Amino acid sequence: MRSDPVPGPPLAERLRARGMRLTPQRQQVLAAVAALEHATPETIAGRLRDQAGPDGAAPDTSTVYRTLELLERLGLVWHTHLGKGAPVYHAAGQRHLHVACATCGAVTSVDPTLLDGAAERLAADLGFTVDVGHVALSGTCRDCRERAGTETP
Amino acid sequence: MRSDPVPGPPLAERLRARGMRLTPQRQQVLAAVAALEHATPETIAGRLRDQAGPDGAAPDTSTVYRTLELLERLGLVWHTHLGKGAPVYHAAGQRHLHVACATCGAVTSVDPTLLDGAAERLAADLGFTVDVGHVALSGTCRDCRERAGTETP
DNA sequence: CTCGTTGCAAAGGATTTGCACAAGT
DNA sequence: ACTTGTGCAAATCCTTTGCAACGAG
C-alpha cells in the first residue's frame, strides 16, 4: 500500500530553492527511504546496491550518509534512534511513535498522540518541546515477555 | 542530595553470589557511575584517569566497558541512549526518565510517572511493557527554543 | 595455588572527511 | 563554464576481542 513515494513539495523544488542540484543518487536514496519503513543507512545503501545489480553503479555509502542528512534538512525524511546502534530513517509525513522491543528488536509504530499528555506536561513544567518523531520507547513486547515467563516458571 | 552511592545489596555480595571477584577496578567504576550523573563509558574512564593522577594507574578503557556491562547484569547500574552516540550510565535506584535537548545536548531528569498513562495504554493495547529507565525523550529545551526565535525574528 | 580479571594492542563496525574528478544547470 | 556532488580511501569514534601476566579468594 505504499503509493506516495514523495509527499508534498517534491525533492526537485526544495533543492532548487536552495541552489542545490537534483541528482539520481538523491532520488534513489529518497525512494529507498520511502520504500523501506525503518531503514538504517546501511540497509538503504545495501538495497540500492541490490537494485543496481552486479553491473550498474549504486551510490557510495558516504553519499548515502550525506544524502540522508541533506534530505532531513530539507524536511523530506526523519530519523529515530531505536536503542543502540544505527538510526533508522523514514519518509516525512508518516510521523509516528516508535516502540522497540529491547529483546527481539521488533519495532512497532503507534499513534503519536499517545504521548500528548506527557508532552503537554513537559511543555508546561519545563518549556520543553518533545519531538515525537524522534522518540523511541523501549521495553518488552508481548511475545518476549511470554517467552521469558516460559523459561523460568 | 545524592547520598546513597550503592543502594541495596552491595557490589561484593552480588559478586560472591556468582563466584566472581571484587576488584578495585569494579569498585572504582561503580563509584564513578554513582558520582557522575549521566556518564558515557568514555567519561567514566576519563574521570578515573583524572582521579588516579599522573602517577597512579586507572582501569583500562576495555575494563570500564566490561565492568559496566557486568554491573548492569548485576542490576547495579542502568544505561540509556540519548539520541546518537555513546550510551549514558547511572546508578540503579535513581530510576528516572531522561529528556534530552537535540540542539544543545542538555539532559534533564524528570519524574518517570510522566509516562505512566502512555505505558498503561501500550500494555493494554499491545501487551508491550515500557522500560521507563531506558527511555529518552528528545526535543528542544526552553533556552534553545528562545535562542532559535531570536535568530529569525 | 587456581581461575577469574586486567591491561595492552589489535581488530571491527559505523560514520565522516579530504580531495580530485564527474556531472547538474 | 561554473559549482556543486560523488566516489574513493583514509581517518575517526566507539567498542570488542585475543592473550599473557596479575592478583583475589
Short mmCIF file of C-alpha atoms (C1' of nucleotides) in Angstrom, two decimals:
data_model
loop_
_atom_site.label_atom_id
_atom_site.label_comp_id
_atom_site.label_asym_id
_atom_site.label_seq_id
_atom_site.Cartn_x
_atom_site.Cartn_y
_atom_site.Cartn_z
CA MET A 1 0.00 0.00 0.00
CA ARG A 2 2.96 2.33 -0.32
CA SER A 3 1.78 4.60 -3.11
CA ASP A 4 3.15 8.05 -2.35
CA PRO A 5 6.93 7.91 -2.50
CA VAL A 6 7.41 11.63 -2.10
CA PRO A 7 4.68 13.56 -0.31
CA GLY A 8 4.14 17.27 -0.53
CA PRO A 9 6.65 19.57 -2.18
CA PRO A 10 8.91 17.27 -4.18
CA LEU A 11 12.61 16.90 -3.95
CA ALA A 12 13.47 18.91 -7.04
CA GLU A 13 11.71 22.05 -5.87
CA ARG A 14 13.28 22.06 -2.46
CA LEU A 15 16.72 21.57 -3.94
CA ARG A 16 16.39 24.34 -6.48
CA ALA A 17 15.07 26.68 -3.83
CA ARG A 18 18.45 26.31 -2.15
CA GLY A 19 20.55 26.35 -5.27
CA MET A 20 21.29 22.65 -4.92
CA ARG A 21 21.22 20.00 -7.60
CA LEU A 22 18.91 17.17 -8.37
CA THR A 23 20.98 14.05 -8.84
CA PRO A 24 20.00 10.44 -9.49
CA GLN A 25 21.64 9.46 -6.19
CA ARG A 26 19.38 11.78 -4.23
CA GLN A 27 16.31 10.47 -5.97
CA GLN A 28 17.37 6.90 -5.34
CA VAL A 29 18.06 7.42 -1.65
CA LEU A 30 14.77 9.20 -1.11
CA ALA A 31 12.90 6.44 -2.93
CA ALA A 32 14.62 3.79 -0.83
CA VAL A 33 13.76 5.53 2.43
CA ALA A 34 10.14 5.74 1.38
CA ALA A 35 10.03 2.10 0.34
CA LEU A 36 11.78 0.62 3.37
CA GLU A 37 9.96 1.51 6.56
CA HIS A 38 12.58 1.70 9.26
CA ALA A 39 15.83 1.52 7.39
CA THR A 40 19.34 2.17 8.64
CA PRO A 41 21.85 3.91 6.38
CA GLU A 42 23.47 0.52 5.79
CA THR A 43 20.22 -1.09 4.83
CA ILE A 44 19.45 1.70 2.42
CA ALA A 45 22.88 1.50 0.84
CA GLY A 46 22.50 -2.26 0.58
CA ARG A 47 19.16 -2.03 -1.14
CA LEU A 48 20.46 0.44 -3.67
CA ARG A 49 23.37 -1.89 -4.32
CA ASP A 50 20.96 -4.76 -4.91
CA GLN A 51 18.71 -2.75 -7.17
CA ALA A 52 21.70 -1.68 -9.24
CA GLY A 53 22.64 -5.29 -9.89
CA PRO A 54 26.16 -6.61 -10.44
CA ASP A 55 26.80 -4.23 -13.34
CA GLY A 56 25.07 -0.93 -12.52
CA ALA A 57 26.60 1.52 -10.08
CA ALA A 58 24.92 2.35 -6.76
CA PRO A 59 25.61 5.43 -4.65
CA ASP A 60 28.61 5.13 -2.37
CA THR A 61 27.95 4.62 1.32
CA SER A 62 29.32 8.04 2.12
CA THR A 63 26.93 9.55 -0.37
CA VAL A 64 24.04 7.77 1.30
CA TYR A 65 25.01 9.28 4.64
CA ARG A 66 25.45 12.75 3.18
CA THR A 67 22.20 12.47 1.30
CA LEU A 68 20.20 11.32 4.30
CA GLU A 69 21.49 14.28 6.24
CA LEU A 70 20.52 16.56 3.39
CA LEU A 71 17.06 15.05 2.99
CA GLU A 72 16.48 15.53 6.66
CA ARG A 73 17.48 19.19 6.43
CA LEU A 74 15.05 19.51 3.54
CA GLY A 75 12.34 18.04 5.73
CA LEU A 76 11.76 15.06 3.49
CA VAL A 77 12.85 12.34 5.90
CA TRP A 78 13.21 11.87 9.64
CA HIS A 79 15.38 9.61 11.70
CA THR A 80 14.89 7.92 15.02
CA HIS A 81 17.24 6.14 17.37
CA LEU A 82 15.97 2.75 18.43
CA GLY A 83 18.14 1.88 21.37
CA LYS A 84 21.76 1.32 20.45
CA GLY A 85 23.24 1.08 17.02
CA ALA A 86 22.21 2.64 13.80
CA PRO A 87 19.50 5.26 13.45
CA VAL A 88 16.50 4.40 11.27
CA TYR A 89 15.05 6.70 8.64
CA HIS A 90 11.52 7.07 7.40
CA ALA A 91 9.83 9.37 4.96
CA ALA A 92 8.37 12.57 6.36
CA GLY A 93 4.61 12.60 6.67
CA GLN A 94 4.47 9.20 8.28
CA ARG A 95 5.13 10.85 11.63
CA HIS A 96 4.57 8.19 14.23
CA LEU A 97 5.87 6.97 17.52
CA HIS A 98 8.23 4.01 17.61
CA VAL A 99 8.08 1.28 20.18
CA ALA A 100 11.02 -1.13 20.14
CA CYS A 101 11.40 -4.43 21.94
CA ALA A 102 14.81 -4.50 23.59
CA THR A 103 14.86 -8.28 23.47
CA CYS A 104 13.86 -9.22 19.95
CA GLY A 105 14.35 -5.87 18.26
CA ALA A 106 10.85 -5.74 16.82
CA VAL A 107 9.69 -2.22 16.03
CA THR A 108 6.07 -1.22 16.18
CA SER A 109 4.63 2.09 15.10
CA VAL A 110 1.94 3.53 17.29
CA ASP A 111 -0.27 6.59 17.37
CA PRO A 112 1.88 9.60 18.32
CA THR A 113 -0.96 11.14 20.30
CA LEU A 114 -0.14 8.55 22.92
CA LEU A 115 2.41 10.98 24.28
CA ASP A 116 0.35 14.13 24.01
CA GLY A 117 -0.38 14.17 27.72
CA ALA A 118 3.25 13.79 28.69
CA ALA A 119 4.32 16.31 26.07
CA GLU A 120 1.92 18.92 27.41
CA ARG A 121 3.15 18.41 30.91
CA LEU A 122 6.76 18.83 29.83
CA ALA A 123 5.92 21.96 27.90
CA ALA A 124 4.14 23.42 30.90
CA ASP A 125 6.69 22.40 33.52
CA LEU A 126 9.99 22.82 31.68
CA GLY A 127 9.18 24.67 28.50
CA PHE A 128 10.50 21.59 26.77
CA THR A 129 9.06 20.68 23.38
CA VAL A 130 9.08 16.96 22.77
CA ASP A 131 9.81 15.89 19.24
CA VAL A 132 7.52 12.91 18.96
CA GLY A 133 9.02 11.83 15.65
CA HIS A 134 12.40 11.15 17.26
CA VAL A 135 11.13 9.31 20.26
CA ALA A 136 11.52 5.57 20.58
CA LEU A 137 10.13 3.82 23.60
CA SER A 138 11.97 0.65 24.52
CA GLY A 139 10.69 -2.24 26.53
CA THR A 140 9.49 -5.79 26.09
CA CYS A 141 6.89 -6.96 23.62
CA ARG A 142 4.19 -9.49 24.46
CA ASP A 143 5.94 -12.38 22.75
CA CYS A 144 9.24 -11.86 24.50
CA ARG A 145 7.52 -11.39 27.83
CA GLU A 146 5.71 -14.71 27.46
CA ARG A 147 8.85 -16.41 26.27
CA ALA A 148 10.72 -15.18 29.33
CA GLY A 149 7.97 -16.44 31.59
CA THR A 150 8.20 -19.86 29.98
CA GLU A 151 11.92 -20.18 30.59
CA THR A 152 11.72 -19.57 34.33
CA PRO A 153 8.35 -20.86 35.63
CA MET B 1 21.10 15.29 47.60
CA ARG B 2 22.99 12.29 46.33
CA SER B 3 23.69 10.35 49.50
CA ASP B 4 23.33 6.65 48.63
CA PRO B 5 26.11 5.69 46.22
CA VAL B 6 25.23 1.99 46.25
CA PRO B 7 21.67 1.12 47.15
CA GLY B 8 20.51 -2.29 48.32
CA PRO B 9 22.72 -5.33 48.24
CA PRO B 10 26.26 -4.07 47.73
CA LEU B 11 28.67 -4.99 45.00
CA ALA B 12 30.68 -7.52 47.00
CA GLU B 13 27.70 -9.68 47.88
CA ARG B 14 26.38 -9.85 44.37
CA LEU B 15 29.77 -10.77 43.02
CA ARG B 16 30.40 -13.54 45.55
CA ALA B 17 26.95 -14.94 44.91
CA ARG B 18 28.09 -15.59 41.37
CA GLY B 19 31.59 -16.73 42.17
CA MET B 20 33.03 -13.50 40.82
CA ARG B 21 35.72 -11.34 42.36
CA LEU B 22 35.67 -7.97 44.00
CA THR B 23 38.38 -5.88 42.41
CA PRO B 24 39.40 -2.26 42.93
CA GLN B 25 38.54 -1.57 39.29
CA ARG B 26 34.95 -2.67 39.80
CA GLN B 27 34.62 -0.55 42.91
CA GLN B 28 36.08 2.44 41.13
CA VAL B 29 33.80 2.14 38.12
CA LEU B 30 30.71 1.75 40.26
CA ALA B 31 31.71 4.75 42.35
CA ALA B 32 32.26 6.83 39.23
CA VAL B 33 28.88 5.92 37.78
CA ALA B 34 27.21 6.91 41.01
CA ALA B 35 29.10 10.18 41.21
CA LEU B 36 28.67 11.29 37.60
CA GLU B 37 25.02 11.51 36.72
CA HIS B 38 24.77 10.72 33.03
CA ALA B 39 28.19 9.47 32.11
CA THR B 40 29.33 7.74 28.97
CA PRO B 41 31.90 4.95 29.20
CA GLU B 42 34.48 7.40 27.92
CA THR B 43 33.62 10.00 30.51
CA ILE B 44 33.83 7.42 33.26
CA ALA B 45 37.19 6.18 32.05
CA GLY B 46 38.40 9.77 31.84
CA ARG B 47 37.32 10.57 35.36
CA LEU B 48 39.08 7.53 36.74
CA ARG B 49 42.17 8.58 34.86
CA ASP B 50 41.99 12.03 36.41
CA GLN B 51 41.42 10.71 39.90
CA ALA B 52 44.41 8.42 39.55
CA GLY B 53 46.64 11.37 38.77
CA PRO B 54 49.73 11.30 36.54
CA ASP B 55 51.34 8.53 38.58
CA GLY B 56 48.57 6.16 39.72
CA ALA B 57 47.05 3.64 37.36
CA ALA B 58 43.41 3.82 36.28
CA PRO B 59 41.38 0.97 34.82
CA ASP B 60 41.83 0.46 31.11
CA THR B 61 39.04 1.57 28.81
CA SER B 62 38.25 -2.01 27.90
CA THR B 63 37.90 -2.83 31.57
CA VAL B 64 35.49 0.03 32.00
CA TYR B 65 33.32 -1.34 29.21
CA ARG B 66 33.46 -4.86 30.56
CA THR B 67 32.72 -3.65 34.05
CA LEU B 68 29.77 -1.52 33.04
CA GLU B 69 28.26 -4.50 31.27
CA LEU B 70 28.82 -6.60 34.37
CA LEU B 71 27.38 -4.02 36.74
CA GLU B 72 24.31 -3.81 34.58
CA ARG B 73 23.88 -7.58 34.68
CA LEU B 74 24.19 -7.35 38.46
CA GLY B 75 21.44 -4.77 38.48
CA LEU B 76 23.62 -2.06 39.98
CA VAL B 77 23.59 0.35 37.06
CA TRP B 78 21.41 1.12 34.05
CA HIS B 79 22.13 2.70 30.76
CA THR B 80 20.12 4.88 28.43
CA HIS B 81 20.63 6.00 24.87
CA LEU B 82 20.26 9.74 24.46
CA GLY B 83 19.92 10.13 20.74
CA LYS B 84 23.04 9.25 18.84
CA GLY B 85 26.47 8.43 20.17
CA ALA B 86 27.53 6.85 23.41
CA PRO B 87 25.07 5.47 25.94
CA VAL B 88 24.96 7.04 29.40
CA TYR B 89 25.04 5.13 32.65
CA HIS B 90 23.51 5.90 36.00
CA ALA B 91 23.33 4.06 39.30
CA ALA B 92 20.33 1.82 39.81
CA GLY B 93 17.74 3.20 42.19
CA GLN B 94 17.76 6.62 40.58
CA ARG B 95 15.24 5.34 38.06
CA HIS B 96 14.10 8.36 36.18
CA LEU B 97 13.06 9.49 32.76
CA HIS B 98 15.56 11.35 30.60
CA VAL B 99 14.70 14.31 28.47
CA ALA B 100 17.41 15.42 26.07
CA CYS B 101 17.60 18.60 24.03
CA ALA B 102 18.55 17.69 20.48
CA THR B 103 20.07 21.12 19.95
CA CYS B 104 22.28 21.77 22.95
CA GLY B 105 22.52 18.26 24.30
CA ALA B 106 21.34 19.19 27.78
CA VAL B 107 19.87 16.28 29.70
CA THR B 108 17.16 16.72 32.29
CA SER B 109 15.81 14.04 34.58
CA VAL B 110 12.08 14.05 35.15
CA ASP B 111 9.55 12.08 37.11
CA PRO B 112 9.09 8.70 35.43
CA THR B 113 5.40 8.66 36.29
CA LEU B 114 5.05 11.14 33.46
CA LEU B 115 4.75 8.19 31.12
CA ASP B 116 2.51 6.03 33.27
CA GLY B 117 -0.54 6.85 31.22
CA ALA B 118 1.13 6.02 27.93
CA ALA B 119 2.68 2.88 29.43
CA GLU B 120 -0.67 1.61 30.59
CA ARG B 121 -2.19 2.16 27.22
CA LEU B 122 0.61 0.27 25.50
CA ALA B 123 0.30 -2.59 27.97
CA ALA B 124 -3.43 -2.80 27.35
CA ASP B 125 -3.33 -2.39 23.58
CA LEU B 126 -0.19 -4.29 22.63
CA GLY B 127 0.87 -6.19 25.72
CA PHE B 128 4.03 -4.12 25.48
CA THR B 129 5.86 -3.30 28.71
CA VAL B 130 7.71 0.01 28.51
CA ASP B 131 11.02 0.15 30.29
CA VAL B 132 10.93 3.68 31.59
CA GLY B 133 14.57 3.58 32.67
CA HIS B 134 15.78 3.22 29.10
CA VAL B 135 13.59 5.85 27.59
CA ALA B 136 14.98 9.16 26.48
CA LEU B 137 12.64 11.77 25.05
CA SER B 138 14.28 14.16 22.64
CA GLY B 139 13.14 17.61 21.69
CA THR B 140 14.04 21.22 22.27
CA CYS B 141 14.63 22.84 25.63
CA ARG B 142 13.34 26.27 26.53
CA ASP B 143 16.68 28.01 26.08
CA CYS B 144 17.26 26.61 22.61
CA ARG B 145 13.73 27.39 21.58
CA GLU B 146 14.13 31.03 22.63
CA ARG B 147 17.52 31.21 21.02
CA ALA B 148 16.09 29.93 17.74
CA GLY B 149 13.34 32.52 17.90
CA THR B 150 15.90 35.28 18.40
CA GLU B 151 17.92 34.35 15.34
CA THR B 152 14.98 34.55 12.95
CA PRO B 153 12.54 37.22 14.27
"C1'" DC C 1 47.64 -22.41 44.11
"C1'" DT C 2 43.81 -21.66 40.74
"C1'" DC C 3 40.87 -19.37 37.97
"C1'" DG C 4 38.61 -15.04 37.27
"C1'" DT C 5 40.38 -10.32 35.73
"C1'" DT C 6 43.04 -6.80 33.83
"C1'" DG C 7 45.97 -4.29 30.53
"C1'" DC C 8 47.55 -3.83 26.00
"C1'" DA C 9 47.19 -3.91 21.42
"C1'" DA C 10 44.97 -5.03 17.50
"C1'" DA C 11 40.57 -5.94 15.17
"C1'" DG C 12 35.98 -4.19 13.83
"C1'" DG C 13 31.88 -1.81 12.55
"C1'" DA C 14 29.80 2.55 11.72
"C1'" DT C 15 30.43 7.26 10.27
"C1'" DT C 16 32.87 11.20 8.49
"C1'" DT C 17 36.15 13.80 5.94
"C1'" DG C 18 39.61 15.45 2.25
"C1'" DC C 19 40.17 15.70 -2.46
"C1'" DA C 20 40.38 15.24 -7.39
"C1'" DC C 21 37.17 14.08 -10.85
"C1'" DA C 22 32.39 13.80 -12.70
"C1'" DA C 23 28.15 15.97 -13.58
"C1'" DG C 24 23.98 19.17 -13.00
"C1'" DT C 25 22.29 23.84 -14.58
"C1'" DA D 1 31.94 27.04 -17.85
"C1'" DC D 2 30.97 27.30 -13.06
"C1'" DT D 3 29.91 24.93 -8.89
"C1'" DT D 4 28.00 21.51 -6.55
"C1'" DG D 5 28.14 16.44 -5.79
"C1'" DT D 6 30.17 11.93 -5.92
"C1'" DG D 7 33.41 8.11 -5.34
"C1'" DC D 8 37.36 6.53 -3.07
"C1'" DA D 9 40.26 5.99 0.51
"C1'" DA D 10 41.96 7.28 4.70
"C1'" DA D 11 40.78 8.93 9.26
"C1'" DT D 12 37.78 8.73 13.43
"C1'" DC D 13 34.95 7.27 17.00
"C1'" DC D 14 33.22 3.75 19.88
"C1'" DT D 15 33.54 -0.90 21.27
"C1'" DT D 16 35.01 -5.58 21.31
"C1'" DT D 17 38.38 -9.36 21.45
"C1'" DG D 18 42.69 -12.29 22.00
"C1'" DC D 19 46.08 -13.31 25.14
"C1'" DA D 20 49.68 -13.40 28.58
"C1'" DA D 21 50.55 -11.53 33.06
"C1'" DC D 22 48.27 -10.45 37.58
"C1'" DG D 23 46.00 -10.92 41.77
"C1'" DA D 24 41.69 -12.11 44.66
"C1'" DG D 25 39.98 -15.95 47.33
#
